[in-house]
Coordinates of C-alpha atoms and ligand atoms in Angstrom, one line a residue:
M18 CA -131.5 50.3 -179.0
S19 CA -128.8 52.6 -180.1
T20 CA -125.3 53.5 -179.1
I21 CA -125.0 56.9 -177.5
V22 CA -121.9 58.8 -176.5
L23 CA -122.8 60.8 -173.4
A24 CA -120.7 63.8 -172.3
Y25 CA -120.4 62.7 -168.7
S26 CA -119.3 64.9 -165.8
G27 CA -120.0 62.4 -163.0
G28 CA -122.5 64.9 -161.4
L29 CA -126.0 64.1 -160.4
D30 CA -127.7 65.2 -163.6
T31 CA -125.5 63.3 -166.1
S32 CA -125.5 60.3 -163.8
V33 CA -129.3 60.1 -163.9
L34 CA -129.2 60.6 -167.7
L35 CA -126.7 57.7 -168.0
K36 CA -128.9 55.5 -165.9
Q37 CA -132.0 56.4 -167.8
Y38 CA -130.4 55.5 -171.1
V39 CA -129.1 52.2 -169.7
V40 CA -132.5 51.3 -168.2
A41 CA -134.1 52.1 -171.6
G42 CA -131.7 49.5 -173.2
H43 CA -129.2 51.8 -174.9
K44 CA -125.5 51.2 -175.1
V45 CA -123.9 54.2 -173.5
I46 CA -120.3 55.3 -173.9
A47 CA -119.6 57.8 -171.1
M48 CA -117.1 60.4 -172.2
T49 CA -115.3 62.5 -169.6
L50 CA -112.7 65.1 -170.4
D51 CA -109.9 66.5 -168.3
L52 CA -109.8 70.1 -169.2
G53 CA -107.9 71.1 -166.1
E54 CA -111.0 72.1 -164.2
S55 CA -110.2 70.7 -160.8
D56 CA -108.1 73.5 -159.5
G57 CA -106.3 75.2 -162.3
T58 CA -103.0 74.1 -160.8
A59 CA -102.2 70.9 -162.7
G60 CA -102.6 69.1 -159.4
T61 CA -102.4 65.4 -159.4
G62 CA -105.6 65.2 -157.4
A63 CA -107.5 66.0 -160.6
S64 CA -106.9 62.8 -162.4
A65 CA -107.7 60.7 -159.3
A66 CA -111.1 62.4 -159.0
L67 CA -111.7 61.9 -162.7
D68 CA -110.7 58.2 -162.5
E69 CA -113.5 57.9 -160.0
V70 CA -115.9 59.4 -162.5
K71 CA -115.0 56.7 -165.0
T72 CA -115.5 54.0 -162.4
K73 CA -118.8 55.5 -161.5
A74 CA -120.0 55.4 -165.1
L75 CA -119.1 51.8 -165.5
A76 CA -120.9 51.0 -162.2
L77 CA -124.0 52.7 -163.5
G78 CA -124.0 50.4 -166.5
A79 CA -122.1 52.3 -169.1
H80 CA -120.9 50.0 -171.9
G81 CA -117.7 51.9 -172.0
A82 CA -116.1 54.9 -170.1
L83 CA -113.6 57.2 -171.7
L84 CA -111.4 59.6 -169.8
V85 CA -109.5 61.8 -172.1
D86 CA -106.9 64.3 -171.0
V87 CA -107.4 67.2 -173.5
K88 CA -105.6 69.9 -171.5
E89 CA -102.9 70.3 -174.1
R90 CA -105.3 70.2 -177.0
F91 CA -107.5 72.7 -175.3
I92 CA -104.6 75.2 -174.9
T93 CA -103.2 74.6 -178.4
E94 CA -106.3 74.4 -180.5
M95 CA -108.7 76.7 -178.5
A96 CA -107.0 79.0 -176.0
L97 CA -104.0 80.1 -177.9
P98 CA -106.0 81.1 -181.0
A99 CA -108.3 83.0 -178.7
L100 CA -105.3 84.7 -177.0
R101 CA -104.1 85.8 -180.4
A102 CA -107.6 87.5 -180.7
N103 CA -107.4 88.9 -177.2
A104 CA -110.8 87.3 -177.0
M105 CA -113.0 88.7 -174.2
Y106 CA -116.8 88.6 -174.5
E107 CA -118.4 92.0 -174.0
G108 CA -114.9 93.2 -173.2
V109 CA -114.4 91.3 -169.9
Y110 CA -115.0 87.5 -170.1
P111 CA -112.2 85.4 -171.6
L112 CA -114.7 82.8 -172.9
S113 CA -113.4 79.9 -170.9
A114 CA -116.6 77.8 -171.1
A115 CA -117.3 78.9 -174.6
L116 CA -114.0 77.8 -175.9
S117 CA -114.3 74.3 -174.3
R118 CA -117.6 73.4 -176.0
P119 CA -116.4 72.9 -179.6
L120 CA -113.6 70.7 -178.3
I121 CA -116.0 68.6 -176.3
S122 CA -118.1 68.3 -179.4
A123 CA -115.0 67.2 -181.4
L124 CA -114.3 64.5 -178.9
L125 CA -118.0 63.4 -178.9
V126 CA -117.9 63.1 -182.6
E127 CA -114.5 61.3 -182.6
S128 CA -115.8 58.9 -180.0
A129 CA -119.1 58.4 -181.9
H130 CA -117.1 57.4 -185.0
R131 CA -114.9 55.1 -182.9
Y132 CA -117.8 53.3 -181.3
G133 CA -120.1 53.4 -184.2
A134 CA -122.6 55.5 -182.3
D135 CA -125.4 57.3 -184.1
A136 CA -126.1 59.8 -181.4
V137 CA -124.3 61.9 -178.8
A138 CA -125.9 63.4 -175.7
H139 CA -125.2 66.2 -173.4
G140 CA -126.8 67.4 -170.1
C141 CA -127.3 71.1 -171.0
T142 CA -130.6 72.8 -170.3
G143 CA -132.6 74.7 -172.8
K144 CA -131.7 78.1 -171.4
G145 CA -128.0 78.3 -171.8
N146 CA -125.3 78.9 -174.4
D147 CA -123.6 75.6 -174.1
Q148 CA -126.4 73.6 -175.8
V149 CA -126.0 75.9 -178.8
R150 CA -122.2 75.6 -178.9
I151 CA -122.2 71.9 -178.6
E152 CA -124.9 71.2 -181.1
L153 CA -123.6 73.6 -183.8
A154 CA -120.1 72.1 -183.5
V155 CA -121.4 68.5 -183.7
R156 CA -123.5 69.5 -186.7
A157 CA -120.5 71.2 -188.4
L158 CA -118.3 68.1 -187.8
D159 CA -120.8 65.4 -188.8
P160 CA -124.4 66.3 -189.7
S161 CA -125.4 62.6 -189.7
I162 CA -125.0 62.4 -185.9
T163 CA -128.0 63.2 -183.8
T164 CA -127.5 65.3 -180.7
L165 CA -129.7 64.4 -177.8
A166 CA -130.5 67.0 -175.2
P167 CA -132.7 65.1 -172.7
L168 CA -132.6 67.9 -170.1
R169 CA -133.9 70.4 -172.6
E170 CA -136.8 68.1 -173.7
K171 CA -137.6 67.2 -170.1
P172 CA -136.1 69.4 -167.4
L173 CA -135.0 67.5 -164.3
S174 CA -135.6 69.2 -161.0
R175 CA -133.2 68.6 -158.1
P176 CA -135.8 66.7 -156.0
D177 CA -136.8 64.5 -159.0
A178 CA -133.1 63.8 -159.8
M179 CA -132.5 62.8 -156.2
A180 CA -135.6 60.6 -156.1
Y181 CA -134.6 58.9 -159.3
A182 CA -131.1 58.4 -158.0
R183 CA -132.3 56.8 -154.8
E184 CA -134.6 54.5 -156.6
H185 CA -132.0 53.4 -159.1
D186 CA -128.9 53.2 -156.9
V187 CA -127.2 56.2 -158.4
P188 CA -124.7 57.3 -155.8
I189 CA -125.4 60.9 -154.6
S190 CA -122.2 62.7 -153.6
S191 CA -122.1 64.9 -150.5
T192 CA -121.6 67.9 -152.8
V193 CA -125.0 67.6 -154.3
A194 CA -126.4 70.6 -152.3
K195 CA -124.1 73.0 -154.2
P196 CA -125.0 76.6 -153.9
Y197 CA -123.8 77.4 -157.5
S198 CA -123.5 76.0 -160.9
V199 CA -119.8 75.8 -161.7
D200 CA -118.0 75.1 -164.9
A201 CA -114.2 75.2 -165.2
N202 CA -111.2 74.6 -167.3
L203 CA -107.7 75.9 -167.6
W204 CA -108.9 79.2 -169.1
G205 CA -111.2 80.0 -166.2
R206 CA -113.9 79.1 -163.8
S207 CA -117.5 80.2 -164.1
I208 CA -120.0 80.5 -161.3
E209 CA -123.7 81.1 -161.7
A210 CA -127.1 80.6 -160.1
G211 CA -128.1 80.6 -156.4
V212 CA -127.7 84.0 -154.7
L213 CA -125.8 85.3 -157.8
E214 CA -129.1 85.5 -159.7
D215 CA -129.8 88.9 -158.0
P216 CA -127.3 91.2 -159.7
W217 CA -127.4 93.5 -156.7
T218 CA -126.1 90.8 -154.4
A219 CA -122.3 90.9 -154.2
P220 CA -120.7 87.5 -154.9
P221 CA -120.0 85.8 -151.5
E222 CA -116.5 84.7 -150.9
D223 CA -117.6 81.1 -151.1
A224 CA -118.2 81.5 -154.8
F225 CA -114.5 81.7 -155.4
A226 CA -112.1 78.8 -155.4
W227 CA -109.1 80.0 -157.5
T228 CA -108.7 83.6 -156.4
A229 CA -107.8 85.0 -153.0
G230 CA -110.0 87.6 -151.5
A231 CA -108.6 90.9 -150.3
H232 CA -107.6 89.6 -146.8
A233 CA -105.9 86.5 -148.1
Q234 CA -103.7 88.2 -150.7
P235 CA -99.9 88.7 -150.2
A236 CA -99.0 92.2 -149.0
E237 CA -96.2 92.4 -151.5
P238 CA -96.5 92.4 -155.3
E239 CA -95.1 89.6 -157.4
H240 CA -93.7 89.9 -160.9
V241 CA -94.0 87.4 -163.7
V242 CA -92.2 87.6 -167.0
I243 CA -94.1 86.2 -170.0
S244 CA -91.9 85.5 -173.0
F245 CA -93.7 85.3 -176.3
E246 CA -92.1 83.4 -179.2
D247 CA -94.1 83.8 -182.5
G248 CA -97.1 84.7 -180.3
V249 CA -96.8 81.6 -178.0
P250 CA -96.3 82.4 -174.3
T251 CA -93.8 80.8 -172.1
I252 CA -93.1 81.4 -168.4
D253 CA -89.9 80.2 -166.7
G254 CA -89.3 77.9 -169.7
V255 CA -92.8 76.2 -169.3
T256 CA -95.4 76.4 -172.0
G257 CA -98.9 75.0 -172.7
A258 CA -101.2 73.6 -170.1
N259 CA -98.6 73.4 -167.3
M260 CA -97.8 77.1 -167.8
V261 CA -101.4 78.1 -167.7
A262 CA -102.1 76.0 -164.6
A263 CA -99.1 77.5 -162.8
L264 CA -100.1 81.0 -163.8
N265 CA -103.6 80.4 -162.5
A266 CA -102.1 79.5 -159.1
K267 CA -99.7 82.4 -159.0
A268 CA -102.1 85.1 -160.2
G269 CA -105.0 83.6 -158.4
A270 CA -103.1 84.0 -155.1
H271 CA -103.1 87.8 -155.7
G272 CA -106.8 87.8 -156.5
V273 CA -106.3 88.5 -160.2
G274 CA -109.1 87.6 -162.6
R275 CA -112.3 88.0 -160.7
I276 CA -115.1 89.1 -163.0
D277 CA -118.7 90.0 -162.3
L278 CA -120.7 90.4 -165.4
V279 CA -124.3 90.8 -166.5
E280 CA -124.0 89.2 -169.9
D281 CA -126.1 88.7 -173.0
R282 CA -126.7 85.1 -173.7
V283 CA -127.2 83.7 -177.2
I284 CA -130.8 82.8 -176.5
G285 CA -131.6 86.4 -175.7
V286 CA -131.7 86.7 -171.9
K287 CA -129.3 88.6 -169.8
S288 CA -127.7 86.6 -167.0
R289 CA -125.4 87.4 -164.1
E290 CA -122.2 85.4 -164.3
V291 CA -119.2 85.5 -162.0
Y292 CA -115.8 84.2 -163.2
E293 CA -112.3 83.8 -162.0
C294 CA -109.8 83.7 -164.8
P295 CA -106.4 84.5 -163.3
G296 CA -104.2 82.9 -165.9
S297 CA -106.1 84.0 -169.0
I298 CA -106.6 87.6 -167.8
T299 CA -102.9 87.9 -167.1
L300 CA -101.9 86.4 -170.5
I301 CA -104.4 88.6 -172.4
A302 CA -103.1 91.7 -170.7
A303 CA -99.5 90.7 -171.6
H304 CA -100.4 89.8 -175.2
K305 CA -102.2 93.1 -175.7
A306 CA -99.2 94.9 -174.4
L307 CA -96.8 93.1 -176.8
E308 CA -99.1 93.9 -179.7
R309 CA -99.1 97.6 -178.7
L310 CA -95.3 97.5 -178.9
V311 CA -94.9 95.7 -182.2
L312 CA -98.0 96.4 -184.4
T313 CA -98.5 99.5 -186.3
R314 CA -101.3 102.0 -185.3
D315 CA -103.4 100.9 -188.3
E316 CA -103.0 97.2 -187.5
L317 CA -103.9 97.8 -183.9
R318 CA -107.0 99.8 -184.6
F319 CA -108.2 97.5 -187.3
K320 CA -107.5 94.4 -185.2
M321 CA -109.4 95.6 -182.2
S322 CA -112.7 95.5 -184.1
L323 CA -111.9 92.1 -185.5
D324 CA -111.0 90.9 -182.0
Q325 CA -114.4 91.9 -180.8
K326 CA -116.0 90.0 -183.7
Y327 CA -113.9 87.0 -182.9
S328 CA -115.2 86.9 -179.3
E329 CA -118.8 87.2 -180.4
L330 CA -118.4 84.3 -182.8
V331 CA -116.9 82.1 -180.0
Y332 CA -119.5 83.1 -177.5
D333 CA -122.4 82.6 -180.0
G334 CA -121.3 79.0 -180.8
L335 CA -120.0 79.9 -184.3
W336 CA -116.5 78.5 -183.6
P337 CA -116.8 76.3 -186.7
S338 CA -117.6 79.2 -189.0
P339 CA -115.4 80.1 -191.9
L340 CA -115.2 83.6 -190.6
R341 CA -113.6 82.5 -187.3
K342 CA -111.1 80.5 -189.3
A343 CA -110.3 83.5 -191.5
L344 CA -109.8 85.6 -188.4
D345 CA -107.4 83.0 -187.1
A346 CA -105.4 83.3 -190.3
F347 CA -105.4 87.1 -190.0
N348 CA -104.2 86.8 -186.4
A349 CA -101.5 84.2 -187.3
S350 CA -100.1 86.7 -189.9
F351 CA -98.7 88.7 -187.0
A352 CA -96.9 85.8 -185.4
S353 CA -93.5 86.4 -186.9
R354 CA -93.4 89.8 -185.1
M355 CA -95.0 88.6 -181.8
T356 CA -91.8 87.8 -180.1
G357 CA -90.7 89.6 -177.0
K358 CA -91.1 89.8 -173.2
V359 CA -93.8 91.3 -171.1
R360 CA -93.4 91.8 -167.3
V361 CA -96.6 91.8 -165.3
K362 CA -97.0 92.9 -161.7
L363 CA -99.6 90.8 -159.8
Y364 CA -100.9 92.8 -157.0
R365 CA -104.2 93.4 -155.2
G366 CA -106.4 91.8 -157.8
Q367 CA -104.7 93.4 -160.7
A368 CA -102.4 92.2 -163.4
I369 CA -100.5 95.3 -164.4
V370 CA -98.1 95.3 -167.3
D371 CA -95.0 97.3 -166.2
G372 CA -92.5 96.4 -168.9
T373 CA -92.3 95.3 -172.5
T374 CA -89.4 94.6 -174.8
S375 CA -89.2 93.1 -178.3
P376 CA -86.7 92.9 -181.2
H377 CA -89.7 93.9 -183.4
G378 CA -90.7 96.8 -181.2
L379 CA -91.7 99.9 -183.1
Y380 CA -91.1 102.1 -180.1
D381 CA -88.1 104.4 -180.8
E382 CA -86.8 106.2 -177.8
K383 CA -85.0 108.8 -179.9
L384 CA -88.3 109.8 -181.4
A385 CA -90.3 109.6 -178.2
T386 CA -87.9 111.3 -175.8
Y387 CA -88.5 114.6 -174.2
G388 CA -84.9 114.5 -173.0
V389 CA -81.6 114.8 -174.7
G390 CA -81.0 113.1 -178.0
D391 CA -84.4 113.9 -179.5
K392 CA -84.4 113.0 -183.2
F393 CA -88.0 114.0 -183.9
N394 CA -88.5 116.7 -186.5
H395 CA -90.5 119.4 -184.6
D396 CA -90.6 121.7 -187.5
A397 CA -92.5 119.2 -189.6
A398 CA -95.3 119.2 -187.1
S399 CA -96.7 122.6 -188.0
G400 CA -97.0 121.7 -191.7
F401 CA -98.6 118.4 -190.7
I402 CA -101.2 120.2 -188.5
E403 CA -101.9 122.7 -191.3
L404 CA -102.8 120.0 -193.8
W405 CA -104.4 117.6 -191.3
G406 CA -106.8 120.3 -190.2
L407 CA -107.6 121.6 -193.7
P408 CA -110.8 119.5 -194.1
L409 CA -112.0 120.8 -190.8
E410 CA -111.4 124.4 -191.7
L411 CA -113.1 124.0 -195.0
G412 CA -116.1 122.3 -193.4
A413 CA -116.4 125.0 -190.8
R414 CA -116.1 127.8 -193.4
V415 CA -118.9 126.3 -195.6
A416 CA -121.1 125.8 -192.5
R417 CA -120.6 129.5 -191.6
D418 CA -121.3 130.7 -195.1
A419 CA -124.4 128.6 -195.3
L420 CA -125.6 130.2 -192.1
T421 CA -124.9 133.7 -193.5
I422 CA -126.8 132.9 -196.7
A423 CA -129.8 131.4 -194.8
R424 CA -130.2 134.7 -192.8
Ligands
LIG8 N1 -122.0 82.1 -169.2 C1 -120.8 81.5 -169.6 C2 -120.8 81.1 -171.0 O1 -121.8 81.1 -171.6 C3 -120.5 80.3 -168.7 C4 -121.3 79.1 -168.9 C5 -120.9 78.1 -167.9 N2 -121.7 76.9 -168.1 C6 -122.2 76.2 -167.2 N3 -122.9 75.2 -167.5 N4 -122.2 76.6 -165.9 O2 -119.8 81.0 -171.6

């Protein structure tokens, strides 16, 4: 008999796992996290539903049930560093699920220490990215802890899970016949499986919960002003989890943040994933726009390639790597200049930046203008072009000569 901390969602699979561990005589601590997954709107309904998950765990025989609100921690420790890196996997996915896994692992390890558990367990299958992310993060935090992945060792089919549940009095909720596999937190909602497995099939409207379809969107655009202070965004004086939740609701109403991606999983297969990330997509668009205003050309160009590396590390489960930490330090070095305001227009599924301002802005209207008051030195341009093009001219001349000699 051992003590196991189980990452528990309250769904059928992890409920069956919990029961199986209890039946086998283990002491199970069921750990449930509130990452803002319920609706992305900081609704109070979320905590009530999660309280039921806790009650269910205890009813199934868990020795203890933890419900931890990690929304603020998720935004501060995971999402904001990712925002500083404009992190989007393969250029489009804001890494919502990927960012939550290392935090789940941290909580698993913290709980294991608290309860003297020697093992933690998760309900990931052997085909996804999440098993990799959770296990690498647990290992990096405490290599002495064993991570159990029972559904990888012995996959559980829906009918088998249902049969086991019926035999062992595991309540089966009415939502068990879900058409999709869904994972969500404040940074976004991911939808996979079912009819989405055919990449030619357009995602049906019922796949979406946070974003309005074309017919349900307001006819008029709405503007939101995002204020950044040292790189930290605020909207209408609200920061952190509440700000992201409110933005999810606001941008989601305009259909912002729907993503349909055939992506490359860590384990080598391609999979079709659908996401809705209204808040994160809007924040990343705004953050990029502020960077374009305040960073130098060289900084921007260089950072872009590092941003891509950052998103790959996060996706691939390498959040605990020294390189990710080094990139965080690099990104933090811009913070003192990342103060300013960005205005974003939410309209017809798009978050379009239509205004930026910053005391650190490098944009100089006197240099940029085509109108009166132009301070740009036009005469210097011809000398610049002469020298800038010199290597090209030399190269072309040598190539021509070589051609003549060869003849
Ligand atoms: N494909 C996405 C990722 O790897 C989403 C995974 C969502 N996880 C899930 N269990 N549905 O980050």
